[in-house]
Amino acid sequence: MRQNTEVVVTGVGAVTPLGPDVATTWSALMAGDSGIRQISMSSNGANSPVAAGVMAIEPAGRLTPVVSKRLDRSQQAAMVAAAEAWTDAGQPDVNGDRLVSSIGTGIGGVGSLLKENDVLRSAGARRVSPRTVPMLMPNAAAAAISIQYGARGGTYTPVSACSSGAEAIALGARLIRTGEADVVLAGGTEAAITPITVAGFVQARSLSNYAGDPANASRPFAVDRGGFVLGEGAGVVVLESAAHATARGARIRAVLAGAGVSADAHHMTAPAPDGRGQTAAMRNALRQAGLAPGAVGHINAHATGTVIGDISEARAIADVFGAGAVTTAPKASLGHLFGAAGAVEAILTVLSVELGVVPPTRNLAAAGLDPLMELDVATTRRDTRALSALSNSFGFGGQNVSLLFTAS
């Protein structure tokens, strides 16, 4: 059991509402842009406007027609992100028995499920696609990536709501540390902007109630925040043991020094009032990395923009890192990518550490920070010499994941 094996990030790939790849997404985030716009959601013949973070491209357009028609939109996005990450890593020469695919999702191929259910109701069972079940399976994205890259070491699919992508990365790191893999394609994907998911979140009073410009609808930590904005996309990283990466002369973007996982064991949608689970995840990541809280330059907060969720996380961050902890909240620009959020934001945190900057948080300067939050939220780009940063992902069901990255 090689528990102390160092895990490094050698490749990153993403498709998001801000851009078709990592470079474009990062540039737009640093510029303070928004990937959120108004779309029309149809239900029972009526159209309703909703703010949403739709992917900047149709992922099917980056795949061959033969491949794309066999995959749900969420799986297409994962394949696009994986291709960028694999190329960015230099297309590692690795024994397939030592290569793993670990791709999380919150809900899987819900778009395909709904589409084929409509076909069933309107045209009958004989018109339903024979690819329906593979396209709706939550594990299909991980399986498709495994097939594409010959990953025979295992195919894993964490399904833990908003923390799915981050948990897939934590799992990948664990497999490398225990000696079960040399390389892992890890991340998350989601494409669930559908009438049923939107209606469900509206009924739960989780979605943003902002009535102005949709670009300003996602308002993490703001005093007037009123819910999250649903987004879609995918993020994939290539994780390697440091020994494997060094042996092949790979560029190391960052070190995944710690991954903390915990559960609230409290409520299906609300965080524990005392923040115990969230603080445990952050402290577990620090402990695994062997770092004191003061060594962490900033925190990439989960910060979805909900009234209760943001204050709970702010208190947990202050409890671990002290009042005035430097924090950023990219969901203000991206929306909430649900099962992909933790993976995409892990990539943003990798770049933050690699480039020595803290990305700005939109939609906060005008309204102001909620006075109940003892945080120093960056509203403009900040240069930093800090060599580490932590990224939080907290999901429905009380599932908490914190990933701690350090400079290589």
XYZ file of C-alpha atoms in Angstrom:
408
model
C 0.000 0.000 0.000
C 1.754 3.187 -1.224
C -0.201 5.649 0.882
C 2.400 8.420 0.518
C 2.630 8.356 -3.280
C 2.469 11.932 -4.562
C -0.375 12.607 -7.009
C 0.094 15.270 -9.672
C -2.075 16.912 -12.324
C -0.575 16.731 -15.818
C -3.582 17.550 -17.994
C -6.803 19.564 -17.841
C -9.817 19.775 -20.131
C -13.236 21.410 -19.924
C -16.268 22.608 -21.804
C -18.306 25.193 -19.881
C -20.773 28.065 -20.271
C -17.746 30.391 -20.452
C -15.943 28.579 -23.235
C -15.281 25.424 -25.276
C -11.981 24.682 -23.530
C -9.910 25.459 -20.459
C -8.011 28.438 -21.893
C -11.163 30.255 -23.037
C -13.003 29.475 -19.799
C -10.104 30.768 -17.711
C -9.688 33.929 -19.768
C -13.406 34.737 -19.503
C -13.447 34.060 -15.772
C -10.462 36.328 -15.179
C -12.149 39.054 -17.240
C -15.230 38.851 -15.015
C -17.463 37.653 -17.844
C -20.682 35.673 -17.434
C -21.703 32.479 -19.211
C -25.286 32.813 -18.013
C -28.076 33.887 -20.333
C -31.830 33.684 -20.624
C -33.276 30.619 -22.325
C -36.842 29.536 -22.972
C -38.033 26.442 -21.139
C -41.061 24.748 -22.725
C -43.648 22.879 -20.664
C -47.220 21.907 -21.633
C -47.090 24.155 -24.668
C -46.045 27.218 -22.683
C -42.605 28.846 -22.746
C -41.053 30.279 -19.604
C -37.815 32.286 -19.439
C -35.078 31.003 -17.154
C -31.490 32.008 -16.523
C -29.096 29.168 -17.321
C -25.443 28.456 -17.978
C -25.592 26.611 -21.303
C -22.384 25.175 -22.753
C -20.576 27.584 -25.065
C -20.584 24.976 -27.850
C -22.586 21.948 -28.837
C -20.271 19.137 -27.718
C -21.538 16.864 -30.478
C -19.808 19.162 -32.955
C -16.415 18.185 -31.497
C -17.086 14.468 -32.039
C -17.631 12.350 -35.122
C -21.286 11.789 -36.067
C -20.939 8.067 -35.355
C -19.698 8.700 -31.819
C -21.992 11.611 -30.953
C -25.246 9.868 -31.940
C -24.503 7.076 -29.474
C -24.021 9.404 -26.524
C -26.190 11.617 -24.359
C -25.253 15.304 -24.266
C -23.606 14.862 -20.855
C -21.479 12.015 -22.217
C -20.531 14.052 -25.268
C -19.302 16.847 -23.017
C -17.215 14.416 -20.977
C -15.595 13.048 -24.128
C -14.712 16.566 -25.315
C -13.184 17.490 -21.944
C -11.281 14.194 -21.746
C -9.789 14.696 -25.214
C -8.457 18.120 -24.236
C -7.071 16.819 -20.938
C -5.396 13.828 -22.611
C -3.761 16.056 -25.224
C -2.728 18.584 -22.575
C -1.037 15.763 -20.657
C 0.946 14.767 -23.734
C -1.077 11.615 -24.431
C 0.597 9.486 -21.747
C 2.064 6.163 -22.768
C 0.598 4.007 -20.015
C -0.248 0.338 -19.623
C -4.034 0.092 -20.004
C -4.174 -2.168 -16.956
C -2.791 0.765 -14.927
C -5.113 3.385 -16.454
C -8.453 4.226 -14.800
C -11.522 6.257 -15.788
C -13.329 8.007 -12.892
C -16.102 10.341 -14.072
C -18.846 11.525 -11.752
C -22.293 12.886 -12.569
C -25.260 14.019 -10.559
C -28.022 12.571 -12.713
C -26.607 11.045 -15.908
C -28.412 11.037 -19.231
C -31.649 12.683 -18.160
C -32.001 14.451 -21.523
C -32.016 11.142 -23.385
C -34.399 9.611 -20.864
C -36.931 12.407 -21.317
C -36.559 12.444 -25.098
C -37.143 8.720 -25.483
C -40.025 8.789 -23.021
C -41.668 11.372 -25.271
C -41.090 9.057 -28.246
C -42.637 6.166 -26.329
C -45.751 8.183 -25.525
C -46.197 9.691 -28.971
C -45.060 6.912 -31.323
C -44.959 3.686 -29.340
C -42.312 1.285 -28.031
C -41.043 0.232 -31.470
C -39.815 3.788 -32.138
C -37.714 4.011 -28.970
C -33.975 4.012 -29.670
C -32.111 0.771 -28.880
C -29.376 3.001 -27.439
C -31.728 4.428 -24.789
C -30.389 2.527 -21.776
C -26.670 3.139 -22.495
C -27.431 6.813 -23.096
C -29.243 7.295 -19.791
C -26.853 5.252 -17.612
C -24.933 7.436 -15.130
C -21.789 5.344 -15.725
C -21.853 5.753 -19.510
C -19.521 8.788 -19.578
C -16.872 6.937 -17.572
C -17.374 3.861 -19.753
C -17.099 5.819 -23.011
C -13.834 7.390 -21.855
C -12.554 3.995 -20.720
C -13.272 2.557 -24.165
C -11.749 5.530 -25.990
C -8.443 5.438 -24.092
C -8.193 1.732 -23.259
C -8.525 2.237 -19.501
C -8.730 -1.348 -18.252
C -7.687 -0.611 -14.673
C -11.247 0.228 -13.677
C -14.185 2.472 -14.492
C -15.769 4.394 -11.633
C -18.803 6.681 -11.421
C -19.361 8.604 -8.194
C -22.944 9.875 -8.133
C -23.063 12.358 -5.272
C -25.021 15.340 -6.590
C -22.993 18.577 -6.615
C -19.848 16.898 -5.270
C -19.713 14.134 -7.922
C -16.893 15.604 -10.029
C -14.722 16.410 -7.026
C -15.362 12.985 -5.512
C -14.284 11.343 -8.781
C -10.986 13.241 -8.554
C -10.551 12.296 -4.882
C -11.204 8.680 -5.791
C -8.673 8.825 -8.619
C -6.028 10.171 -6.256
C -6.781 7.400 -3.777
C -6.338 4.728 -6.448
C -2.937 6.153 -7.339
C -1.862 6.432 -3.701
C -2.789 2.824 -2.986
C -0.849 1.599 -6.008
C -3.861 0.473 -8.055
C -3.264 2.931 -10.925
C -0.528 5.016 -12.490
C -2.805 7.357 -14.453
C -6.459 8.337 -13.935
C -8.780 10.330 -16.185
C -10.956 11.917 -13.510
C -13.700 14.517 -13.455
C -17.390 15.168 -13.815
C -20.073 15.954 -16.354
C -23.656 17.210 -16.420
C -26.258 18.301 -18.952
C -29.503 18.517 -17.032
C -31.102 21.824 -18.004
C -34.513 20.278 -18.665
C -38.108 21.221 -17.816
C -38.344 18.605 -15.051
C -35.106 19.572 -13.297
C -35.838 23.273 -13.556
C -39.403 22.763 -12.275
C -38.175 20.641 -9.392
C -35.611 23.210 -8.300
C -38.170 26.017 -8.659
C -40.621 24.124 -6.456
C -37.854 23.588 -3.923
C -37.135 27.342 -4.055
C -33.502 26.633 -4.892
C -33.168 28.527 -8.186
C -32.251 32.199 -8.353
C -35.175 34.588 -8.132
C -33.209 37.511 -9.570
C -35.383 39.587 -11.910
C -32.710 41.643 -13.688
C -30.039 40.835 -16.271
C -29.571 37.027 -16.343
C -25.795 37.560 -16.362
C -26.177 38.881 -12.809
C -28.530 36.163 -11.563
C -25.898 34.023 -9.845
C -24.895 35.984 -6.734
C -22.794 33.906 -4.322
C -22.181 35.516 -0.939
C -24.123 38.671 -1.913
C -26.495 40.140 0.624
C -29.342 39.876 -1.933
C -28.615 36.340 -3.183
C -31.691 34.228 -3.827
C -30.674 30.835 -5.241
C -28.422 29.184 -7.806
C -28.419 29.212 -11.599
C -28.399 25.788 -13.247
C -25.489 25.192 -15.648
C -24.006 22.387 -17.712
C -20.593 21.242 -18.867
C -17.731 18.885 -18.073
C -14.269 18.966 -16.582
C -11.598 16.254 -16.708
C -8.090 16.123 -15.280
C -5.278 13.658 -15.880
C -3.886 12.498 -12.547
C -0.601 10.608 -12.337
C 1.766 9.362 -9.717
C 4.668 11.810 -9.565
C 7.040 8.960 -10.369
C 5.170 8.062 -13.566
C 4.894 11.693 -14.678
C 8.575 12.397 -13.995
C 9.721 9.250 -15.766
C 8.020 10.311 -18.990
C 9.102 13.946 -18.676
C 5.580 15.298 -18.295
C 4.770 18.898 -17.388
C 3.305 18.942 -13.894
C 0.646 21.629 -13.473
C 0.031 21.124 -9.756
C 0.119 18.567 -6.967
C -3.115 17.165 -5.540
C -1.744 17.200 -2.020
C -4.925 16.384 -0.124
C -8.488 15.216 -0.657
C -10.932 15.342 2.223
C -14.323 13.605 2.132
C -17.066 13.658 4.769
C -20.824 13.358 5.231
C -23.189 15.559 7.234
C -25.565 12.676 8.052
C -28.169 15.375 8.656
C -30.628 16.222 5.849
C -31.198 15.426 2.168
C -30.875 19.033 0.941
C -29.886 21.285 3.857
C -26.345 21.437 5.269
C -25.796 20.591 8.935
C -26.345 23.781 10.974
C -23.070 23.382 12.877
C -21.077 22.939 9.645
C -19.380 19.873 11.094
C -19.270 17.915 7.838
C -17.893 20.784 5.768
C -15.191 21.641 8.290
C -14.291 17.946 8.513
C -13.759 17.709 4.745
C -11.505 20.775 4.737
C -9.538 19.596 7.761
C -9.179 16.110 6.274
C -7.676 17.634 3.121
C -5.270 19.735 5.200
C -4.292 16.725 7.290
C -3.629 14.565 4.243
C -1.510 17.330 2.715
C 0.353 17.940 5.964
C -0.426 21.665 5.797
C -1.583 24.182 8.368
C -4.586 26.388 7.466
C -2.330 29.430 7.209
C -0.423 27.824 4.339
C -3.501 27.909 2.070
C -3.601 30.991 -0.139
C -7.301 31.007 -0.941
C -10.442 28.903 -0.998
C -12.462 28.200 -4.132
C -15.860 28.081 -2.430
C -18.764 25.841 -3.385
C -20.903 28.995 -2.949
C -23.954 28.350 -5.119
C -25.813 31.518 -4.166
C -28.446 29.964 -1.909
C -29.368 31.808 1.280
C -28.675 28.959 3.708
C -25.895 27.171 1.816
C -23.624 30.180 1.427
C -23.817 31.264 5.038
C -23.177 27.706 6.217
C -20.068 27.419 4.058
C -18.819 30.876 5.013
C -19.000 29.944 8.677
C -17.236 26.636 8.035
C -14.437 28.372 6.097
C -14.004 30.937 8.874
C -13.952 28.136 11.430
C -11.100 26.346 9.642
C -9.135 29.246 8.142
C -10.098 32.147 10.377
C -12.042 35.343 9.745
C -11.060 37.158 6.570
C -10.025 34.054 4.623
C -9.444 34.930 0.951
C -12.198 33.299 -1.088
C -13.475 33.169 -4.662
C -16.815 31.917 -6.058
C -16.720 31.044 -9.791
C -20.370 29.974 -9.932
C -21.153 33.682 -10.214
C -19.796 33.427 -13.770
C -20.447 29.767 -14.592
C -23.686 28.949 -12.849
C -23.915 25.655 -10.984
C -22.717 22.802 -13.185
C -24.012 20.313 -10.617
C -22.109 17.011 -11.102
C -19.461 18.763 -13.207
C -18.977 21.724 -10.858
C -16.373 20.160 -8.599
C -14.253 19.011 -11.532
C -14.385 22.301 -13.446
C -13.628 24.277 -10.292
C -10.772 21.915 -9.427
C -9.271 22.857 -12.802
C -9.710 26.559 -12.026
C -7.971 25.991 -8.697
C -5.089 24.191 -10.428
C -4.634 27.185 -12.718
C -4.863 29.574 -9.765
C -1.984 27.797 -8.046
C 0.004 27.375 -11.249
C -0.314 31.035 -12.276
C -0.351 32.648 -8.829
C -3.691 34.438 -9.078
C -7.079 34.481 -7.367
C -9.972 34.788 -9.869
C -12.576 37.514 -9.303
C -16.139 36.915 -8.146
C -18.888 38.603 -10.188
C -22.047 40.263 -8.934
C -20.799 41.074 -5.465
C -19.269 44.542 -5.617
C -22.549 46.418 -6.194
C -24.817 44.610 -3.735
C -22.110 43.941 -1.194
C -21.056 40.959 0.869
C -23.560 39.556 3.335
C -22.420 41.113 6.643
C -22.909 37.751 8.375
C -19.969 36.333 6.392
C -16.458 36.814 7.742
C -14.704 36.312 4.420
C -12.449 38.311 2.135
C -14.108 37.558 -1.217
C -12.044 38.649 -4.211
C -14.119 40.852 -6.520
C -11.144 41.716 -8.734
C -8.165 39.672 -9.877
C -5.527 39.287 -7.194
C -1.953 38.220 -7.665
C -0.665 35.951 -4.946
C 2.549 34.205 -3.997
C 0.666 31.491 -2.143
C 1.613 28.000 -3.240
C -1.642 26.254 -2.385
C -5.420 26.599 -2.684
C -8.420 24.526 -1.639
C -11.591 23.821 -3.626
C -14.891 22.883 -1.938
C -17.768 20.860 -3.364
C -20.796 20.152 -1.181
C -23.705 18.091 -2.506
C -27.318 17.268 -1.693
C -27.375 14.340 0.702
C -24.749 16.033 2.851
C -21.768 14.834 0.819
C -18.693 17.025 1.184
C -15.406 16.998 -0.746
C -12.437 19.363 -0.415
C -9.463 19.163 -2.802
C -6.186 20.841 -1.855
C -3.728 21.691 -4.638
C -0.164 22.914 -4.242
C 2.384 24.227 -6.734
C 4.639 21.636 -8.327
